[in-house]
């Protein structure tokens, strides 16, 4: 807003709004309740349900058909994964892990696989894997196609970009609702929703990868007479592969996050194990399921990153190659001692593999030689070069053959271990431990009495029109008049859907969670810029936290705090904390040392430098952290009802449980609308801070 | 020690690397900086520097990029901790100070002007200038008043409510200068203050600083890699190479008697008539005597001022000091020869 004229308009709007709301209130009675004469005729959820019925009646054959295809494919994959001998499937993952990520990743995959089988979750794991795999394959297929198209056409890119931007601000579960609307419940809608949800990163990074190829390279290809398709396949795609792989990595992680959530719409797998367990308050069980998800997230994250990374370059001749430990450890003698037998073993296996490949190559080569001696030669060389692949295939084949004659069957009973009972016992013990009770009670009371309750009361008892007016005015000042209007309409829509109170509860738990995130996160972020060691410990923890699906965070919270509103806030805080810490640390770390030096040259103490120089200069970054934390906190709202969360999330949750698409959609839209408002506002603040710093 | 000596540096060393103390203890002093780096992996940024700065003078440290100038001046207020050596300011050993004394020193005695200005982008000009006062705990009203006063001194009144990015480079450095002067320090340290400015603005700023220096008479330590700037600004100049002093002297001493080829190379571009004075080139009086009609000059006259005089007179000129005594003579040939830098 620039001039006095704008300000005048703003005041006019406020006054007008105030008077009209007084009139509304006189008709409605209680001011904190949204007036019934607006919300009664506006039966949004009814309309949706009617629409769904109509759709079912008229187009059921169509959606059924698509769902049918997907279902068939899904069952085929699922059957393969579940019916095949577990050892075969495990090797299918371990071998590429070793090939691309070396021994450490191979070991991680092995441990993960044994864990899945060990706790008796092999089958749900495979179900989740099948869902995720299907969704990822579809996503990657369509994503690369769209990515290529948008790299070729600026027009297409400019249309696609805002859509992708919007998609990425939507909380994951939002995708589940329309999927239910069109495809009903079960695996197929879960796959459709996941596919669409996980699409943006592949599109973006394919587009980016192709576009950042230097024009000269393309010209060179053209100068050799390559046509468009040849250029694409032989030059552009190979060169953008690292970028595409990064996109696939993000897609996989997003897909996993939603696939476990899709248990809400009736998809099987690990998510549903955890859900059942939480529902029955069986902490040990849910912990096992949660850890399975954690393993899956970490394995697939590392594996897909490794696939896109160039192979490590050769080492200098005089250093021993490390297979298990990081190469940087070779200053420690103990590391060398550990590595020696591993290296020897590795070399032995490699030798066997090469020998075996040699035999295969010569045998097959001599057969080909009978027909064409030149080809035969090339064939032998080609096979020899792929010793790892050949040996792997041989290994997999022999496992299958062994299984055929002797039967490997199910995961061995003797290898199973379950720690449900001990965990349950420990939790049971903990929950009667007076010191622990005192601690959790204290924490609960603190959060509830000083943060949550006051804000809840404040927001739900505040006359609705004041909330609408304040948010609209804030939007006006921070973003502009148009957005203020949008904000007003969105809030009115929430009210008209009869969701006002729930929306306020959601708002207050989001705000409280984010506030606590900042109270905890900013000091941690500052600490990590001050202490290298702390940073080294924190970094992998945050990395791990950011790869985990939101679902998993419920488990420890449930374990220690039980199910109630405060637990919901605690889970949200844990989930939304990493970006706050990261971006605080990043913002402070980015400040050029000159400024710190200036401050100390004037005799500024450490805390003066922090307060007067570093924090203000890190503000844009911290604001970005606010934005991300708010969005993550909102996304968490649909998950927290499992452990006692309230508000719009609970409405969505209940509606999904009772298959009331209309109500679910209305509440879901409510959350999305809040997300839009809070996102725009916090982005505008970030921008203001940026402008203030001139960056 | 002379009572008016402000800063004394004795054998200051600064070595960067994982284990500076050990490296210094086992150092082979005959090795060059590059050799030390190769053998020990440590960078000797400042190597056994000793010098003294008198009160009220401008002491220039000049050297090429990477010669250790910035490191050296940061050792003065321990923004960088020297590896060994002694730094005395007003006879107090800075190295031995505890944290509180050091903070006090930085708050009251010295302040610094930075190469890339180092103005805080989130503070308005006036708040940038008041920064040092704010750190000291001065009240808002008082420090703002003081800042406005200094702002006027550097010729920027009216710009107080702007942000640094809205100012040109020269104006920004004026703000930097004002910020350093606002705390009214006894010592001002300049780390290549003008090297980010274009030549015309640089000249303007040099003149401005000389003007201010006449006004406030502070002790200044001034860093530059520009020899012309050094001789313009400095009362004494230390030439640094690879962390060591090549030579310390007045501009004239450097120009007239460069200690080595490294120094000589800098002096070659210098208009010598602006630096050399009569005392440097005169000979003992042989051909002149003091009579009423002999034209005389003073020993500390620069050659620049005599050019007209010398070129219009045929015979030698007498050199007479303040007490009226004849101390030497110069002639045309001597002046011309002195102006040839390859002599
Ligand atoms: N923190 C540091 N760690 C390691 N080496 C450093 C560090 N700071 C400076 N050096 C090295 O010390 C040497 C002197 O650096 P210094 O910045 O003092 O040079 P300078 O004369 O100010 O150069 P310039 O004109 O480029 O500012 C350089 O070789 C530099 O690489
Ligand atoms: Mg420097």
Short mmCIF file of C-alpha atoms in Angstrom, two decimals, chain A residues 594-605 608-609 612-614 616-617 691-695, chain B residues 74 79 103 106-107 110-112 114 118-123 131-132 134-135 163 165 179-180 183:
data_model
loop_
_atom_site.label_atom_id
_atom_site.label_comp_id
_atom_site.label_asym_id
_atom_site.label_seq_id
_atom_site.Cartn_x
_atom_site.Cartn_y
_atom_site.Cartn_z
CA UNK A 594 32.80 -8.53 8.65
CA UNK A 595 29.66 -7.61 10.55
CA UNK A 596 30.63 -9.64 13.56
CA UNK A 597 34.05 -8.09 13.36
CA UNK A 598 32.61 -4.58 13.18
CA UNK A 599 30.58 -5.28 16.26
CA UNK A 600 33.49 -6.63 18.25
CA UNK A 601 35.75 -3.84 17.05
CA UNK A 602 33.40 -1.47 18.84
CA UNK A 603 33.60 -3.60 21.94
CA UNK A 604 30.32 -5.41 21.40
CA UNK A 605 30.02 -8.45 23.64
CA UNK A 608 25.25 -7.69 22.07
CA UNK A 609 26.53 -8.92 18.73
CA UNK A 612 21.94 -6.20 17.71
CA UNK A 613 23.59 -7.67 14.64
CA UNK A 614 23.13 -11.36 14.04
CA UNK A 616 18.21 -8.87 12.95
CA UNK A 617 20.28 -9.82 9.94
CA UNK A 691 13.36 -5.81 1.49
CA UNK A 692 14.36 -4.20 4.75
CA UNK A 693 17.78 -5.76 4.42
CA UNK A 694 17.94 -5.03 0.73
CA UNK A 695 18.59 -8.63 -0.29
CA UNK B 74 43.56 -6.72 13.89
CA UNK B 79 40.25 -8.96 16.89
CA UNK B 103 36.12 -4.66 25.79
CA UNK B 106 37.66 -1.32 22.17
CA UNK B 107 34.77 0.75 23.43
CA UNK B 110 40.09 2.65 19.33
CA UNK B 111 37.67 2.21 16.52
CA UNK B 112 37.93 0.93 13.02
CA UNK B 114 36.48 -1.22 7.15
CA UNK B 118 30.72 -2.99 7.08
CA UNK B 119 27.60 -0.89 7.50
CA UNK B 120 24.69 -2.82 8.97
CA UNK B 121 22.04 -3.17 6.29
CA UNK B 122 19.24 -3.37 8.87
CA UNK B 123 20.07 -0.07 10.52
CA UNK B 131 26.20 1.75 17.01
CA UNK B 132 29.38 2.15 19.05
CA UNK B 134 24.72 2.05 21.79
CA UNK B 135 27.10 -0.78 22.59
CA UNK B 163 19.45 2.92 4.78
CA UNK B 165 22.12 0.67 0.51
CA UNK B 179 30.62 5.64 12.93
CA UNK B 180 34.25 5.28 13.92
CA UNK B 183 32.76 7.15 19.84
#
